[in-house]
mmCIF file of C-alpha atoms and ligand atoms in Angstrom:
data_model
loop_
_atom_site.group_PDB
_atom_site.id
_atom_site.type_symbol
_atom_site.label_atom_id
_atom_site.label_comp_id
_atom_site.label_asym_id
_atom_site.label_seq_id
_atom_site.Cartn_x
_atom_site.Cartn_y
_atom_site.Cartn_z
ATOM 1 C CA MET U 16 0.000 0.000 0.000
ATOM 2 C CA ASN U 17 1.504 3.339 -1.083
ATOM 3 C CA GLU U 18 -0.864 5.587 0.812
ATOM 4 C CA LYS U 19 0.217 6.698 4.247
ATOM 5 C CA ILE U 20 -1.988 5.864 7.206
ATOM 6 C CA ALA U 21 -2.141 8.275 10.146
ATOM 7 C CA LEU U 22 -3.897 7.793 13.475
ATOM 8 C CA ILE U 23 -4.578 10.879 15.558
ATOM 9 C CA SER U 24 -5.987 10.516 19.070
ATOM 10 C CA GLY U 25 -8.379 13.160 20.387
ATOM 11 C CA ALA U 26 -9.080 14.218 16.810
ATOM 12 C CA ASN U 27 -12.756 15.151 17.136
ATOM 13 C CA LYS U 28 -11.943 18.799 17.887
ATOM 14 C CA GLY U 29 -9.234 21.338 18.576
ATOM 15 C CA ILE U 30 -5.667 20.774 17.466
ATOM 16 C CA GLY U 31 -6.215 17.041 16.820
ATOM 17 C CA LEU U 32 -8.962 17.650 14.266
ATOM 18 C CA GLU U 33 -6.819 20.239 12.511
ATOM 19 C CA VAL U 34 -3.796 17.897 12.440
ATOM 20 C CA ALA U 35 -6.072 15.295 10.814
ATOM 21 C CA ARG U 36 -7.213 17.896 8.283
ATOM 22 C CA GLN U 37 -3.691 19.030 7.391
ATOM 23 C CA LEU U 38 -2.338 15.456 7.099
ATOM 24 C CA GLY U 39 -5.420 14.466 5.078
ATOM 25 C CA LYS U 40 -4.845 17.372 2.696
ATOM 26 C CA GLN U 41 -1.364 15.993 2.101
ATOM 27 C CA GLY U 42 -2.985 12.778 0.856
ATOM 28 C CA MET U 43 -2.769 10.603 3.959
ATOM 29 C CA ILE U 44 -5.618 8.362 5.045
ATOM 30 C CA VAL U 45 -6.513 9.770 8.442
ATOM 31 C CA LEU U 46 -8.010 7.706 11.235
ATOM 32 C CA VAL U 47 -9.882 10.060 13.517
ATOM 33 C CA GLY U 48 -9.687 8.777 17.086
ATOM 34 C CA ALA U 49 -12.247 10.030 19.587
ATOM 35 C CA ARG U 50 -13.641 8.662 22.801
ATOM 36 C CA SER U 51 -17.154 9.115 21.443
ATOM 37 C CA LEU U 52 -17.834 7.342 18.155
ATOM 38 C CA GLN U 53 -20.514 9.897 17.345
ATOM 39 C CA LYS U 54 -18.015 12.768 17.725
ATOM 40 C CA ALA U 55 -15.503 10.888 15.578
ATOM 41 C CA GLU U 56 -18.153 10.413 12.889
ATOM 42 C CA GLN U 57 -19.079 14.122 12.951
ATOM 43 C CA ALA U 58 -15.430 15.098 12.522
ATOM 44 C CA VAL U 59 -15.034 12.584 9.696
ATOM 45 C CA GLU U 60 -18.073 14.001 7.929
ATOM 46 C CA GLU U 61 -16.487 17.465 8.099
ATOM 47 C CA LEU U 62 -13.197 16.145 6.703
ATOM 48 C CA GLN U 63 -14.795 14.043 3.983
ATOM 49 C CA ALA U 64 -16.676 17.139 2.813
ATOM 50 C CA GLU U 65 -13.197 18.572 2.135
ATOM 51 C CA LEU U 66 -12.387 15.440 0.079
ATOM 52 C CA ILE U 67 -10.118 14.003 2.760
ATOM 53 C CA GLN U 68 -9.968 10.226 3.193
ATOM 54 C CA ALA U 69 -10.971 10.076 6.846
ATOM 55 C CA TYR U 70 -12.428 7.261 8.949
ATOM 56 C CA PRO U 71 -13.684 7.234 12.537
ATOM 57 C CA ILE U 72 -12.201 5.129 15.322
ATOM 58 C CA LYS U 73 -13.684 4.882 18.795
ATOM 59 C CA LEU U 74 -10.649 5.458 20.955
ATOM 60 C CA ASP U 75 -10.559 6.447 24.584
ATOM 61 C CA VAL U 76 -6.834 6.207 25.237
ATOM 62 C CA THR U 77 -7.487 5.173 28.847
ATOM 63 C CA ASP U 78 -9.499 2.135 27.731
ATOM 64 C CA PRO U 79 -7.359 -0.945 26.945
ATOM 65 C CA GLU U 80 -10.225 -2.547 25.006
ATOM 66 C CA HIS U 81 -10.507 0.474 22.653
ATOM 67 C CA ILE U 82 -6.736 0.376 22.112
ATOM 68 C CA ARG U 83 -6.754 -3.367 21.382
ATOM 69 C CA SER U 84 -9.607 -3.036 18.946
ATOM 70 C CA ALA U 85 -8.015 -0.022 17.167
ATOM 71 C CA ALA U 86 -4.748 -1.944 16.771
ATOM 72 C CA ASN U 87 -6.554 -5.028 15.414
ATOM 73 C CA ARG U 88 -8.536 -2.963 12.967
ATOM 74 C CA ILE U 89 -5.501 -1.061 11.648
ATOM 75 C CA GLU U 90 -3.583 -4.321 11.247
ATOM 76 C CA LYS U 91 -6.455 -5.989 9.419
ATOM 77 C CA GLU U 92 -7.404 -3.078 7.155
ATOM 78 C CA TYR U 93 -4.028 -1.491 6.412
ATOM 79 C CA GLY U 94 -1.312 -3.876 7.640
ATOM 80 C CA LYS U 95 0.854 -0.980 8.867
ATOM 81 C CA LEU U 96 0.755 2.449 10.465
ATOM 82 C CA ASP U 97 2.871 5.340 9.179
ATOM 83 C CA VAL U 98 2.018 8.139 11.587
ATOM 84 C CA LEU U 99 0.798 8.147 15.172
ATOM 85 C CA VAL U 100 -0.054 11.499 16.740
ATOM 86 C CA ASN U 101 -0.644 11.118 20.466
ATOM 87 C CA ASN U 102 -2.727 14.256 20.708
ATOM 88 C CA ALA U 103 -5.411 13.346 23.297
ATOM 89 C CA GLY U 104 -4.807 15.406 26.407
ATOM 90 C CA ILE U 105 -6.541 16.877 29.428
ATOM 91 C CA TYR U 106 -5.908 19.776 31.776
ATOM 92 C CA VAL U 107 -7.462 18.993 35.152
ATOM 93 C CA ASP U 108 -5.493 21.280 37.444
ATOM 94 C CA HIS U 109 -8.429 23.596 38.079
ATOM 95 C CA GLU U 110 -9.836 20.641 40.086
ATOM 96 C CA GLY U 111 -7.090 20.968 42.694
ATOM 97 C CA THR U 112 -3.792 19.392 43.643
ATOM 98 C CA ASP U 113 -4.931 16.171 45.349
ATOM 99 C CA VAL U 114 -3.137 13.048 44.295
ATOM 100 C CA ASP U 115 -6.301 11.768 42.577
ATOM 101 C CA VAL U 116 -6.243 14.779 40.253
ATOM 102 C CA ILE U 117 -2.583 14.149 39.435
ATOM 103 C CA ARG U 118 -3.379 10.484 38.709
ATOM 104 C CA ARG U 119 -6.181 11.492 36.340
ATOM 105 C CA GLY U 120 -3.842 13.783 34.454
ATOM 106 C CA PHE U 121 -1.374 10.929 34.066
ATOM 107 C CA GLU U 122 -4.054 8.475 32.925
ATOM 108 C CA THR U 123 -4.641 10.365 29.687
ATOM 109 C CA ASN U 124 -1.540 12.473 29.146
ATOM 110 C CA PHE U 125 1.040 9.799 29.873
ATOM 111 C CA PHE U 126 -0.394 6.298 30.345
ATOM 112 C CA GLY U 127 -2.816 6.774 27.442
ATOM 113 C CA ALA U 128 -0.061 7.783 25.030
ATOM 114 C CA TYR U 129 2.223 5.047 26.354
ATOM 115 C CA ALA U 130 -0.398 2.300 26.029
ATOM 116 C CA LEU U 131 -1.495 3.360 22.563
ATOM 117 C CA THR U 132 2.052 3.654 21.230
ATOM 118 C CA THR U 133 3.288 0.363 22.617
ATOM 119 C CA SER U 134 0.219 -1.404 21.198
ATOM 120 C CA LEU U 135 0.877 0.049 17.737
ATOM 121 C CA LEU U 136 4.654 -0.139 17.618
ATOM 122 C CA HIS U 137 4.703 -3.395 15.621
ATOM 123 C CA LEU U 138 2.591 -1.676 12.918
ATOM 124 C CA LEU U 139 4.762 1.455 12.916
ATOM 125 C CA LYS U 140 7.780 -0.819 12.415
ATOM 126 C CA LEU U 141 6.131 -2.114 9.224
ATOM 127 C CA SER U 142 6.106 1.399 7.762
ATOM 128 C CA PRO U 143 9.100 2.474 5.674
ATOM 129 C CA ALA U 144 9.084 5.804 7.560
ATOM 130 C CA GLY U 145 7.163 5.597 10.843
ATOM 131 C CA ARG U 146 6.630 8.849 12.716
ATOM 132 C CA ILE U 147 5.477 9.202 16.330
ATOM 133 C CA VAL U 148 4.462 12.652 17.525
ATOM 134 C CA ASN U 149 3.739 13.160 21.194
ATOM 135 C CA GLN U 150 1.653 16.249 21.742
ATOM 136 C CA SER U 151 3.307 17.667 24.822
ATOM 137 C CA SER U 152 3.551 21.192 26.203
ATOM 138 C CA ILE U 153 6.177 23.702 27.160
ATOM 139 C CA LEU U 154 4.806 23.253 30.700
ATOM 140 C CA GLY U 155 6.389 19.775 30.656
ATOM 141 C CA SER U 156 9.811 21.172 29.744
ATOM 142 C CA ILE U 157 11.934 21.101 32.920
ATOM 143 C CA GLY U 158 14.584 23.244 31.226
ATOM 144 C CA THR U 159 11.951 25.938 30.606
ATOM 145 C CA ILE U 160 10.437 25.695 34.091
ATOM 146 C CA LEU U 161 13.862 26.354 35.589
ATOM 147 C CA THR U 162 14.732 29.292 33.375
ATOM 148 C CA ASN U 163 11.434 31.038 32.683
ATOM 149 C CA GLU U 164 9.755 32.602 35.706
ATOM 150 C CA MET U 165 6.292 32.569 34.117
ATOM 151 C CA TYR U 166 6.329 28.806 33.451
ATOM 152 C CA GLY U 167 8.217 28.123 36.698
ATOM 153 C CA ARG U 168 5.494 29.777 38.760
ATOM 154 C CA ALA U 169 2.562 28.196 36.921
ATOM 155 C CA SER U 170 0.939 25.801 39.373
ATOM 156 C CA ALA U 171 -0.377 22.907 37.318
ATOM 157 C CA PRO U 172 1.222 19.795 38.814
ATOM 158 C CA ALA U 173 -1.008 17.246 37.063
ATOM 159 C CA TYR U 174 -0.415 18.741 33.634
ATOM 160 C CA THR U 175 3.262 19.576 34.124
ATOM 161 C CA THR U 176 4.353 16.230 35.546
ATOM 162 C CA SER U 177 2.320 14.122 33.106
ATOM 163 C CA LYS U 178 3.745 16.022 30.119
ATOM 164 C CA ALA U 179 7.276 15.854 31.609
ATOM 165 C CA ALA U 180 6.843 12.064 31.894
ATOM 166 C CA LEU U 181 5.729 11.999 28.265
ATOM 167 C CA ASN U 182 8.838 13.978 27.335
ATOM 168 C CA ALA U 183 11.222 11.644 29.195
ATOM 169 C CA TRP U 184 9.671 8.625 27.530
ATOM 170 C CA THR U 185 9.771 10.318 24.106
ATOM 171 C CA ALA U 186 13.529 10.744 24.508
ATOM 172 C CA GLN U 187 14.070 7.126 25.608
ATOM 173 C CA LEU U 188 11.856 5.667 22.901
ATOM 174 C CA SER U 189 13.766 7.613 20.267
ATOM 175 C CA ILE U 190 17.001 6.014 21.477
ATOM 176 C CA GLN U 191 15.450 2.538 21.524
ATOM 177 C CA LEU U 192 14.234 3.024 17.935
ATOM 178 C CA ARG U 193 17.264 4.762 16.493
ATOM 179 C CA ASP U 194 18.271 1.748 14.407
ATOM 180 C CA THR U 195 14.839 1.794 12.736
ATOM 181 C CA PRO U 196 13.380 4.396 10.333
ATOM 182 C CA ILE U 197 10.954 5.497 13.085
ATOM 183 C CA LYS U 198 11.323 9.046 14.374
ATOM 184 C CA VAL U 199 9.886 10.000 17.748
ATOM 185 C CA ASN U 200 9.494 13.614 18.802
ATOM 186 C CA ALA U 201 7.567 15.716 21.276
ATOM 187 C CA CYS U 202 5.631 18.758 20.179
ATOM 188 C CA HIS U 203 4.697 22.025 21.845
ATOM 189 C CA PRO U 204 1.876 23.413 19.696
ATOM 190 C CA GLY U 205 1.967 26.885 21.265
ATOM 191 C CA TRP U 206 -0.839 28.559 23.191
ATOM 192 C CA VAL U 207 -3.755 27.786 20.934
ATOM 193 C CA LYS U 208 -7.404 28.931 20.864
ATOM 194 C CA THR U 209 -9.120 25.628 21.664
ATOM 195 C CA GLU U 210 -11.377 24.503 24.458
ATOM 196 C CA MET U 211 -8.249 23.786 26.498
ATOM 197 C CA GLY U 212 -6.286 26.864 25.466
ATOM 198 C CA GLY U 213 -9.216 29.274 25.894
ATOM 199 C CA SER U 214 -10.178 32.363 23.938
ATOM 200 C CA ASP U 215 -7.245 34.482 25.220
ATOM 201 C CA ALA U 216 -4.764 32.155 23.509
ATOM 202 C CA VAL U 217 -2.542 33.761 20.916
ATOM 203 C CA MET U 218 -2.538 31.162 18.141
ATOM 204 C CA GLU U 219 -5.297 30.091 15.784
ATOM 205 C CA ILE U 220 -5.950 26.356 15.539
ATOM 206 C CA HIS U 221 -4.536 25.961 12.012
ATOM 207 C CA GLU U 222 -1.234 27.427 13.215
ATOM 208 C CA GLY U 223 -1.307 25.313 16.391
ATOM 209 C CA ALA U 224 -1.437 22.141 14.298
ATOM 210 C CA GLU U 225 1.620 23.021 12.239
ATOM 211 C CA THR U 226 4.321 21.709 14.584
ATOM 212 C CA ALA U 227 2.699 18.271 14.869
ATOM 213 C CA VAL U 228 2.227 18.136 11.095
ATOM 214 C CA TYR U 229 5.883 19.073 10.562
ATOM 215 C CA LEU U 230 6.982 16.250 12.901
ATOM 216 C CA ALA U 231 4.543 13.765 11.347
ATOM 217 C CA THR U 232 5.953 14.418 7.872
ATOM 218 C CA LEU U 233 9.691 14.644 8.614
ATOM 219 C CA SER U 234 11.956 13.415 5.870
ATOM 220 C CA GLY U 235 14.444 10.615 6.510
ATOM 221 C CA ASP U 236 17.177 13.054 7.495
ATOM 222 C CA GLY U 237 14.928 14.899 9.949
ATOM 223 C CA PRO U 238 15.439 14.946 13.708
ATOM 224 C CA THR U 239 14.403 12.339 16.276
ATOM 225 C CA GLY U 240 14.428 12.524 20.072
ATOM 226 C CA GLY U 241 13.674 16.233 20.304
ATOM 227 C CA MET U 242 10.975 18.556 21.514
ATOM 228 C CA PHE U 243 9.909 21.140 18.985
ATOM 229 C CA HIS U 244 7.824 24.222 18.511
ATOM 230 C CA LYS U 245 7.581 25.435 14.920
ATOM 231 C CA GLN U 246 10.697 23.547 13.796
ATOM 232 C CA GLU U 247 12.708 25.018 16.669
ATOM 233 C CA ALA U 248 14.130 22.669 19.299
ATOM 234 C CA LEU U 249 13.053 23.396 22.876
ATOM 235 C CA PRO U 250 14.911 22.342 26.033
ATOM 236 C CA TRP U 251 13.704 19.119 27.658
HETATM 237 N N1 NAP I 324 -4.384 24.486 23.382
HETATM 238 C C1 NAP I 324 -3.189 24.749 23.848
HETATM 239 O O1 NAP I 324 -2.837 25.933 24.062
HETATM 240 C C2 NAP I 324 -2.200 23.651 24.115
HETATM 241 C C3 NAP I 324 -0.907 24.017 24.554
HETATM 242 C C4 NAP I 324 0.020 23.015 24.777
HETATM 243 C C5 NAP I 324 -0.299 21.706 24.561
HETATM 244 N N2 NAP I 324 -1.569 21.368 24.151
HETATM 245 C C6 NAP I 324 -1.849 19.942 23.956
HETATM 246 O O2 NAP I 324 -2.414 19.723 22.685
HETATM 247 C C7 NAP I 324 -3.306 18.589 22.712
HETATM 248 C C8 NAP I 324 -4.656 18.991 22.111
HETATM 249 O O3 NAP I 324 -5.207 20.003 22.933
HETATM 250 P P1 NAP I 324 -6.375 20.988 22.458
HETATM 251 O O4 NAP I 324 -5.939 22.339 22.836
HETATM 252 O O5 NAP I 324 -6.795 20.684 21.092
HETATM 253 O O6 NAP I 324 -7.484 20.549 23.524
HETATM 254 P P2 NAP I 324 -9.040 20.236 23.379
HETATM 255 O O7 NAP I 324 -9.691 21.123 22.397
HETATM 256 O O8 NAP I 324 -9.537 20.200 24.791
HETATM 257 O O9 NAP I 324 -9.048 18.756 22.759
HETATM 258 C C9 NAP I 324 -8.566 17.676 23.490
HETATM 259 C C10 NAP I 324 -8.893 16.409 22.743
HETATM 260 O O10 NAP I 324 -8.442 15.294 23.507
HETATM 261 C C11 NAP I 324 -9.524 14.410 23.661
HETATM 262 N N3 NAP I 324 -9.382 13.541 24.846
HETATM 263 C C12 NAP I 324 -9.326 13.878 26.148
HETATM 264 N N4 NAP I 324 -9.220 12.776 26.905
HETATM 265 C C13 NAP I 324 -9.205 11.724 26.051
HETATM 266 C C14 NAP I 324 -9.109 10.320 26.197
HETATM 267 N N5 NAP I 324 -9.038 9.741 27.398
HETATM 268 N N6 NAP I 324 -9.105 9.530 25.093
HETATM 269 C C15 NAP I 324 -9.199 10.086 23.859
HETATM 270 N N7 NAP I 324 -9.318 11.416 23.650
HETATM 271 C C16 NAP I 324 -9.314 12.211 24.733
HETATM 272 C C17 NAP I 324 -10.750 15.286 23.723
HETATM 273 O O11 NAP I 324 -11.936 14.530 23.509
HETATM 274 P P3 NAP I 324 -13.392 15.003 24.068
HETATM 275 O O12 NAP I 324 -13.953 15.935 23.047
HETATM 276 O O13 NAP I 324 -14.133 13.701 24.198
HETATM 277 O O14 NAP I 324 -13.165 15.661 25.399
HETATM 278 C C18 NAP I 324 -10.411 16.221 22.563
HETATM 279 O O15 NAP I 324 -10.660 15.593 21.343
HETATM 280 C C19 NAP I 324 -3.371 18.152 24.178
HETATM 281 O O16 NAP I 324 -2.512 17.058 24.385
HETATM 282 C C20 NAP I 324 -2.862 19.370 24.922
HETATM 283 O O17 NAP I 324 -2.298 19.036 26.169
HETATM 284 C C21 NAP I 324 -2.517 22.312 23.911
#
């Protein structure tokens, strides 16, 4: 199969939907993951109206059964996966700093991405140019927290620590896969006008999707094991 297959989690709205749109416009078949099948189908309808080859997948990244069934379906229908964008994410810090809140943040932002990726790795290895993009945040960059007062003082332990865990694992996975064609990078989309980013955010959604799209379409001599915003490397 010559066409590239991309799976994007949390693709029913926000940055994920726009990443699906931009990858679809480049000719990829996009699998729109969403925890509600109905929301996935609505997003797919929108994309198909723009002549994008899009298909819905029911995918709550915290549900092992959804992950198993997505992996089986991709294997059966396509026999490989070229691009995985771990975009699904939550910000729960307005609910407090209790350990339960921190755990919830980790469930989606780290364990979800970890479980989905490890369940799909055998299919990414069957691609001639597998790309894994972990949608992270500058708030998970320890180097930035230590050097930028604004990010250092932001109190969002669930979000910060779950994205920092995602970053650490991104780096290690890139090392483990460096003898394969697979590239693994983390992405900071910027502060984007979505439900999570809010209306005061400075970037429009189409611009917020660009870093993930860049990392999902890297050429063979592109970077791996980095964290990027708009093609610029950020500190871990
Ligand atoms: N917006 C920003 O300024 C900003 C900045 C830095 C990083 N990010 C990161 O960018 C990514 C996308 O954020 P966004 O701004 O587009 O947020 P958003 O509009 O709130 O969208 C989040 C997406 O993730 C989905 N999701 C949440 N939990 C999920 C789960 N357990 N399984 C599957 N999907 C799940 C949501 O689905 P539902 O519709 O079902 O809730 C939604 O589709 C996130 O990882 C976020 O941390 C965003």
